[in-house]
Short mmCIF file of C-alpha atoms and ligand atoms in Angstrom, two decimals:
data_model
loop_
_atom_site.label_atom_id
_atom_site.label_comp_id
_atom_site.label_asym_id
_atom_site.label_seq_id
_atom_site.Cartn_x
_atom_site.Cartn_y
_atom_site.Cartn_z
CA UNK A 1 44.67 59.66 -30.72
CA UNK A 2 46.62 60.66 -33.83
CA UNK A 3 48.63 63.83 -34.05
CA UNK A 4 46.19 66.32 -36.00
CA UNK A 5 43.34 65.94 -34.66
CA UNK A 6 40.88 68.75 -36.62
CA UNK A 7 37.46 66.52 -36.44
CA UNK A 8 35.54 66.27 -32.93
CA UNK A 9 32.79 64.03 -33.11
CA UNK A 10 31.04 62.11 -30.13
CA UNK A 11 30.93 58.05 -31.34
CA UNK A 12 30.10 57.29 -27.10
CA UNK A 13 28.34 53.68 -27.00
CA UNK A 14 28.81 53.07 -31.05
CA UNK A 15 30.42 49.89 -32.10
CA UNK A 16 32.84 49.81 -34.73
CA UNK A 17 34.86 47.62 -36.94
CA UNK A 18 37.50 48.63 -38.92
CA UNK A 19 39.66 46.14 -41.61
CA UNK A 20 43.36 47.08 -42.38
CA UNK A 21 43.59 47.84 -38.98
CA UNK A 22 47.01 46.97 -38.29
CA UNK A 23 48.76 49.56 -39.87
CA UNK A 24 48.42 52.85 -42.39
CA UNK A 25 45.07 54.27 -43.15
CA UNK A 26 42.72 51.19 -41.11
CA UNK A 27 45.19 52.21 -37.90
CA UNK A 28 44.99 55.52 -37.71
CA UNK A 29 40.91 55.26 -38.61
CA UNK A 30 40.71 52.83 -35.78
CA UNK A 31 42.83 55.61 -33.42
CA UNK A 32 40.29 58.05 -33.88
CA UNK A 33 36.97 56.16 -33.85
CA UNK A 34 38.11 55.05 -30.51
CA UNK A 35 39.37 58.39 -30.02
CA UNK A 36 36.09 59.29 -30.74
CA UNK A 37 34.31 56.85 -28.04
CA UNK A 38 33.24 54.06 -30.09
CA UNK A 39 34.66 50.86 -29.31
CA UNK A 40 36.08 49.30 -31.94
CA UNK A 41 37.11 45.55 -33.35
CA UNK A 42 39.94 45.69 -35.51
CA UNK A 43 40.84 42.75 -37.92
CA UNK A 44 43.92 42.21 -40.00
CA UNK A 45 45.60 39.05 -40.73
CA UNK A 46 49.45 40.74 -39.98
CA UNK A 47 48.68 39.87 -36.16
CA UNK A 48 51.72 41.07 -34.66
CA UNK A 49 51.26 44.65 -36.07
CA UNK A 50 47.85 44.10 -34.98
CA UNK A 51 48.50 43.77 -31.54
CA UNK A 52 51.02 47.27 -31.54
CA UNK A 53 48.21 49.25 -32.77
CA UNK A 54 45.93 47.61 -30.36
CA UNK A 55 48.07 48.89 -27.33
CA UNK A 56 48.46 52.27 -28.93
CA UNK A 57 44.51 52.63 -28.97
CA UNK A 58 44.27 51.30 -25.17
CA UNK A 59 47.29 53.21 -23.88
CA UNK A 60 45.31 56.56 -25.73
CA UNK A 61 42.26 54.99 -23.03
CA UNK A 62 40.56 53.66 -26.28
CA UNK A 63 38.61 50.42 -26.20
CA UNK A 64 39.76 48.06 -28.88
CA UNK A 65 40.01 44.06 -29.65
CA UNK A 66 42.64 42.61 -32.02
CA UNK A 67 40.83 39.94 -34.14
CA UNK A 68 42.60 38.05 -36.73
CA UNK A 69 41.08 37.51 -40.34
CA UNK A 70 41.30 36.97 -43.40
CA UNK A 71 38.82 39.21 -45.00
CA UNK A 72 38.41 36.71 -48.00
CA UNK A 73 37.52 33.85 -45.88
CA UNK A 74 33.87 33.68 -46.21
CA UNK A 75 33.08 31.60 -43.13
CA UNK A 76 35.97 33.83 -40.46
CA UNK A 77 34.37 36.80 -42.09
CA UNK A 78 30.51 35.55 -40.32
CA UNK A 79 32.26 34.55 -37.28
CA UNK A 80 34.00 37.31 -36.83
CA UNK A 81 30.42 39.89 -37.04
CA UNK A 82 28.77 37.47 -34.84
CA UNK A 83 31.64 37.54 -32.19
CA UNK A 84 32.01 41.42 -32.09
CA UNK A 85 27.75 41.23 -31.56
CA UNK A 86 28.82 38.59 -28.56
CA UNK A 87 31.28 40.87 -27.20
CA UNK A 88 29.65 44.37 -27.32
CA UNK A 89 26.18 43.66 -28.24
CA UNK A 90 25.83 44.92 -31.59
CA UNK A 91 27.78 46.75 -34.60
CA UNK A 92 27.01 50.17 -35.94
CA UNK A 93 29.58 51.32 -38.25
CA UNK A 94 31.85 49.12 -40.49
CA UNK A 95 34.97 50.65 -42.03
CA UNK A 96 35.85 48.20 -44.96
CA UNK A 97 39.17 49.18 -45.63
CA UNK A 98 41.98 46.34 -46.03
CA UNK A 99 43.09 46.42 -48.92
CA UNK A 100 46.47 45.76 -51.54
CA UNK A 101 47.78 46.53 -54.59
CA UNK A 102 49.27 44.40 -56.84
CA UNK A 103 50.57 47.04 -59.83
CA UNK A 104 51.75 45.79 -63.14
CA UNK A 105 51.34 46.58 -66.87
CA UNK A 106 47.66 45.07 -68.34
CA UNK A 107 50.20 43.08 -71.01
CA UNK A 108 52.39 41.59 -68.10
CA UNK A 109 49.38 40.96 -65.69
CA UNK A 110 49.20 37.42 -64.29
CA UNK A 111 46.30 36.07 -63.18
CA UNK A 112 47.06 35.99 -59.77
CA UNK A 113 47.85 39.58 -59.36
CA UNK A 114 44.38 39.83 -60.77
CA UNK A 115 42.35 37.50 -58.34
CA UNK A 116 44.45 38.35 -55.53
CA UNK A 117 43.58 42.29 -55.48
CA UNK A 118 39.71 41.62 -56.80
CA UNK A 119 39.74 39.16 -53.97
CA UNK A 120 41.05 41.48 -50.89
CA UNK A 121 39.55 44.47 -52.47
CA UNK A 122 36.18 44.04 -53.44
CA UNK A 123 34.72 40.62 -52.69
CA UNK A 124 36.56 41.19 -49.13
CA UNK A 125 33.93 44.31 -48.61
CA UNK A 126 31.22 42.30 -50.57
CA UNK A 127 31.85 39.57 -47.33
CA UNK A 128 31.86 41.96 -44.46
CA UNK A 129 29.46 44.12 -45.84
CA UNK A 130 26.78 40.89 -46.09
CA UNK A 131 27.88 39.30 -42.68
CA UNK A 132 27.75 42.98 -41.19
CA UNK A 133 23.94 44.04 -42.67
CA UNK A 134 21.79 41.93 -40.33
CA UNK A 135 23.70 43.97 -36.74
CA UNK A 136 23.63 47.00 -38.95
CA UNK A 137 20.04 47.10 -39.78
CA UNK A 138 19.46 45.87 -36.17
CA UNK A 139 21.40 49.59 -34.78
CA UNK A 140 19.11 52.21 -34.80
CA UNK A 141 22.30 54.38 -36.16
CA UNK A 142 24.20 52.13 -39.52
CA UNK A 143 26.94 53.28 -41.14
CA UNK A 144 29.02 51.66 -43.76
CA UNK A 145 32.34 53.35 -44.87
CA UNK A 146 34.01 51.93 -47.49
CA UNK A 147 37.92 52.69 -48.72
CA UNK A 148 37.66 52.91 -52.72
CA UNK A 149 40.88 55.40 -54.76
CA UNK A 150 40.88 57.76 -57.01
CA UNK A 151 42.33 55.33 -59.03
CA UNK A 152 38.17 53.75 -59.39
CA UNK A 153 37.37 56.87 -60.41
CA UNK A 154 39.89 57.73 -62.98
CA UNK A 155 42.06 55.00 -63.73
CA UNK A 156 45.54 54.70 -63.39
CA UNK A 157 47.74 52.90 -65.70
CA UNK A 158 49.45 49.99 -64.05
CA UNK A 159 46.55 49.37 -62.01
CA UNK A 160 43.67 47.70 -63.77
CA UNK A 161 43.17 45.48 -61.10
CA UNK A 162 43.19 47.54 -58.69
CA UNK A 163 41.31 50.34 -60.29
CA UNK A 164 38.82 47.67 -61.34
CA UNK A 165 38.59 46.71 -57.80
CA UNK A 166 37.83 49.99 -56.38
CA UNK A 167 35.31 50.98 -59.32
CA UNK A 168 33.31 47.79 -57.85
CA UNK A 169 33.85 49.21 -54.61
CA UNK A 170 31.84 52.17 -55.17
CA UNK A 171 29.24 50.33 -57.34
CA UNK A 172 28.89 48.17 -54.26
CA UNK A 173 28.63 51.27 -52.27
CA UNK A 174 25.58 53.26 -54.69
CA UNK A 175 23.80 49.57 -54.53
CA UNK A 176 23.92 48.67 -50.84
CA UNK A 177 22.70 52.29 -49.98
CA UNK A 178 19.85 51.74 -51.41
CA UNK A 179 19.03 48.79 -50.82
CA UNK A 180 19.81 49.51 -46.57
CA UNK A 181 17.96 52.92 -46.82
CA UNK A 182 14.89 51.56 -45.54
CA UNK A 183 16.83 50.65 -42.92
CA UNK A 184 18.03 54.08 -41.64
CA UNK A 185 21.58 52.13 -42.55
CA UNK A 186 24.02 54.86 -44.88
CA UNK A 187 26.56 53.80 -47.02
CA UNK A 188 29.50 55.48 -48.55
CA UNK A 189 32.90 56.21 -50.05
CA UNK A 190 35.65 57.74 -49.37
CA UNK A 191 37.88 57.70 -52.10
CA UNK A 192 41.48 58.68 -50.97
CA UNK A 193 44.44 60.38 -53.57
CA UNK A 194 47.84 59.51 -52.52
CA UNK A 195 48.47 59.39 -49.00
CA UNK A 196 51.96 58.76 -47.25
CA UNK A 197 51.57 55.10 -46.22
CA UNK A 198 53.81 52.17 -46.30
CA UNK A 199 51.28 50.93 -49.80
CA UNK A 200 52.59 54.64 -51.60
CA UNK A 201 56.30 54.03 -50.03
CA UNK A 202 56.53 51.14 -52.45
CA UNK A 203 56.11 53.51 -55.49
CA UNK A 204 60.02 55.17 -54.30
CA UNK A 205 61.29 58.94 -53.82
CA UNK A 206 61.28 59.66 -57.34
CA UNK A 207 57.93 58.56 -58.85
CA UNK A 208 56.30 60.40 -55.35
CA UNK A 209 57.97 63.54 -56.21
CA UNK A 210 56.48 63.17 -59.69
CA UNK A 211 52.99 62.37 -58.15
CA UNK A 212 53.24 65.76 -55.97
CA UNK A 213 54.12 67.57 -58.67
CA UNK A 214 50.56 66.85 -60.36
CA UNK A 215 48.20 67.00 -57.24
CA UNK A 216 46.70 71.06 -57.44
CA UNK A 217 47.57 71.25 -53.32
CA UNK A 218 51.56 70.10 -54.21
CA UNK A 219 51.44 67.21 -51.11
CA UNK A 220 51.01 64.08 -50.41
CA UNK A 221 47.66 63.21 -48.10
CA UNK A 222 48.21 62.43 -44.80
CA UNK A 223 46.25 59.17 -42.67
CA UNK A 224 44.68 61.99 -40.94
CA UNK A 225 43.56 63.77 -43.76
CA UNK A 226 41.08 60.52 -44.87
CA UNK A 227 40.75 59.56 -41.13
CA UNK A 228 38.66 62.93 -40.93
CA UNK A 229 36.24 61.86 -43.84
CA UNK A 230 35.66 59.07 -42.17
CA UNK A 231 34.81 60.41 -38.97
CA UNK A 232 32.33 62.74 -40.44
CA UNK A 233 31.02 59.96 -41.88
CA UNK A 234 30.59 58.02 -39.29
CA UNK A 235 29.19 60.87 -37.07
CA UNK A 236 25.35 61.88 -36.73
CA UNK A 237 26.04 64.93 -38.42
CA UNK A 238 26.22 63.08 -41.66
CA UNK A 239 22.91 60.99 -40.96
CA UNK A 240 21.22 62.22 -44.46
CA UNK A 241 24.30 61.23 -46.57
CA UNK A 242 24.33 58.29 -48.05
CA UNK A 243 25.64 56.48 -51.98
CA UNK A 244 28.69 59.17 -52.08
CA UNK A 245 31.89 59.48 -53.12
CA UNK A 246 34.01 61.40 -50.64
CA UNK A 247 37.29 62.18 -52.75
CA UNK A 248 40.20 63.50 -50.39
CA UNK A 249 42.73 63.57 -52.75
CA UNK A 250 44.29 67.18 -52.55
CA UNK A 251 42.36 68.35 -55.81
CA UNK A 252 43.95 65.59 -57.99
CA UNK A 253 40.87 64.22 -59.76
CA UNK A 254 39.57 67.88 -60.33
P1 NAI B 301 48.54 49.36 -46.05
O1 NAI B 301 49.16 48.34 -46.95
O2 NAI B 301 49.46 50.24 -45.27
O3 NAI B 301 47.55 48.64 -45.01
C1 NAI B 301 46.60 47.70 -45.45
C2 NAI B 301 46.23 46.79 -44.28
O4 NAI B 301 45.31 45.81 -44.79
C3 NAI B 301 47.44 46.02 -43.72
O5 NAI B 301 47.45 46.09 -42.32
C4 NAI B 301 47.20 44.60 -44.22
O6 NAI B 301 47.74 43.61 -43.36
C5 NAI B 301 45.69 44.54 -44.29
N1 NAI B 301 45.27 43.46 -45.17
C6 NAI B 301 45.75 43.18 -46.41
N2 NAI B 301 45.16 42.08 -46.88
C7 NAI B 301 44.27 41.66 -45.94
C8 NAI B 301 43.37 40.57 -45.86
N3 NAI B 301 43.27 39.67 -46.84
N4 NAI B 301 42.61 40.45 -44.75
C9 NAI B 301 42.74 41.33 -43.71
N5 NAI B 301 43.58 42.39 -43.74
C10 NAI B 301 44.34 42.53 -44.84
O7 NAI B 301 47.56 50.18 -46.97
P2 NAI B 301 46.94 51.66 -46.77
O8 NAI B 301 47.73 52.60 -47.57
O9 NAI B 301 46.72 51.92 -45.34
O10 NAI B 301 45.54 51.47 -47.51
C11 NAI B 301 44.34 51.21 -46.82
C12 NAI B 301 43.19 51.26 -47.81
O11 NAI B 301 43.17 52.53 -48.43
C13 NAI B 301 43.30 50.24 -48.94
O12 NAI B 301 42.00 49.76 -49.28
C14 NAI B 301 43.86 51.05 -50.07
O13 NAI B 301 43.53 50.50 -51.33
C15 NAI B 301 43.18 52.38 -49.83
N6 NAI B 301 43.86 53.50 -50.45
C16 NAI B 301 45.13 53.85 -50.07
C17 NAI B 301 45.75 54.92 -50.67
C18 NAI B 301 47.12 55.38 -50.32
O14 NAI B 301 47.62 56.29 -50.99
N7 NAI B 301 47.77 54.84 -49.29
C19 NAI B 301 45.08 55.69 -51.73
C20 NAI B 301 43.75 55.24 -52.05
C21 NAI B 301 43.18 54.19 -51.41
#
């Protein structure tokens, strides 16, 4: 379990599966979902950091299976669904979260920066979404959670990849809701500010005090902070909620 816990909600019997699980935001979401009672696959392709935050969920008394992947390989993304439904016998929530950035000026941006973060980002939860919908609609209690930024929202300059990535996201996320509605299946965003992970570490000291400066609650978000949206999310109490944007981002995009 992470440090501040403020959520309790009962995920007993659920089956999760979180992406980005090995470290930052996907670890500590994975912590508490398991935390929480649900077991819970987590895939990353950084297997070694994997396997640390696997041992931190089963030392907590969590229940928790490291699985490697690629979330832009099409054909590992199907296996993967169908061997969580082997293991545990079905899937009822899917955290899409793995995700990079891949910042540079629109006049200096290669096209690999490009492809690479539209790749991870968005078709990556376009794959697990699809190879995750069949279990999903087959639980009697679906929940997709997907990781978009503020930076979809409102842009951000240096990041028109990524900020086109996570716009998608939440298109993705309005669409799928309804089309799984029929399903009893929800769908949503949570759409994080800056939170203190190794991906904002990158930006340096300076630039972060800058950034604190302009977010209304004067802070950086913490894991735990998002971890929380996701957990209500994921819980029954948010059973009627479905196509929305959950912003945590200390006021920022107010
Ligand atoms: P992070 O860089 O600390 O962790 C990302 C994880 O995703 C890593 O474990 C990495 O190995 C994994 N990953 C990367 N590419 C992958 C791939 N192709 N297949 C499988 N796994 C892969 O990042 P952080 O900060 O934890 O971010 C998590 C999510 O939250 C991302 O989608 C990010 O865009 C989003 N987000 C983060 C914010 C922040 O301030 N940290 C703000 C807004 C959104």
């Amino acid at each position: 379990m992470s440090e501040k816990k403020r959520i309790q909600v009962d995920l007993s019997g659920r089956i999760a599966l979180v992406t980005g699980a090995a470290r930052g935001l996907g670890r500590c979401f994975a912590l508490d979902l398991a935390a929480a009672g649900a077991k819970v696959a987590c895939v990353d392709i950084k297997t070694d950091t994997l396997a640390e935050a696997i041992g931190a969920i089963r030392a907590a008394g969590g229940t928790a299976e490291p699985i490697a992947c690629d979330v832009t390989n099409s054909t590992r993304v199907n296996e993967v669904v169908d061997e969580v439904v082997k293991l545990w016998g079905g899937l009822d929530i899917l955290v899409n979260n793995a995700g990079i950035t891949r910042d540079s000026l629109l006049m200096r941006m290669k096209d690999d920066q490009w492809d690479d973060v539209l790749n991870i980002n968005l078709k990556g939860t376009f794959l697990f979404t699809r190879a995750a919908s069949r279990p999903l609609c087959k639980s009697s209690y679906g929940r997709i959670i997907n990781i978009a930024s503020v930076s979809g929202l409102m842009g951000n300059p240096g990041q028109a990849n990524y900020s086109a990535s996570k716009a998608g996201v939440i298109g993705l996320t309005r669409t799928i809701s309804r089309e799984l509605a029929s399903r009893s299946v929800t769908v949503n965003a949570v759409a994080p500010g800056f939170i203190a992970t190794e991906m904002t570490a990158k930006l340096g000291e300076e630039l972060l005090g800058k950034i604190k400066e302009e977010i209304p609650l004067k802070r950086l978000g913490l894991p735990q902070d998002v971890s929380d949206a996701v957990l209500f999310l994921a819980s029954d109490a948010a059973e009627f909620i479905t196509g929305q944007v959950l912003t945590v981002d200390g006021g920022l995009t107010v």
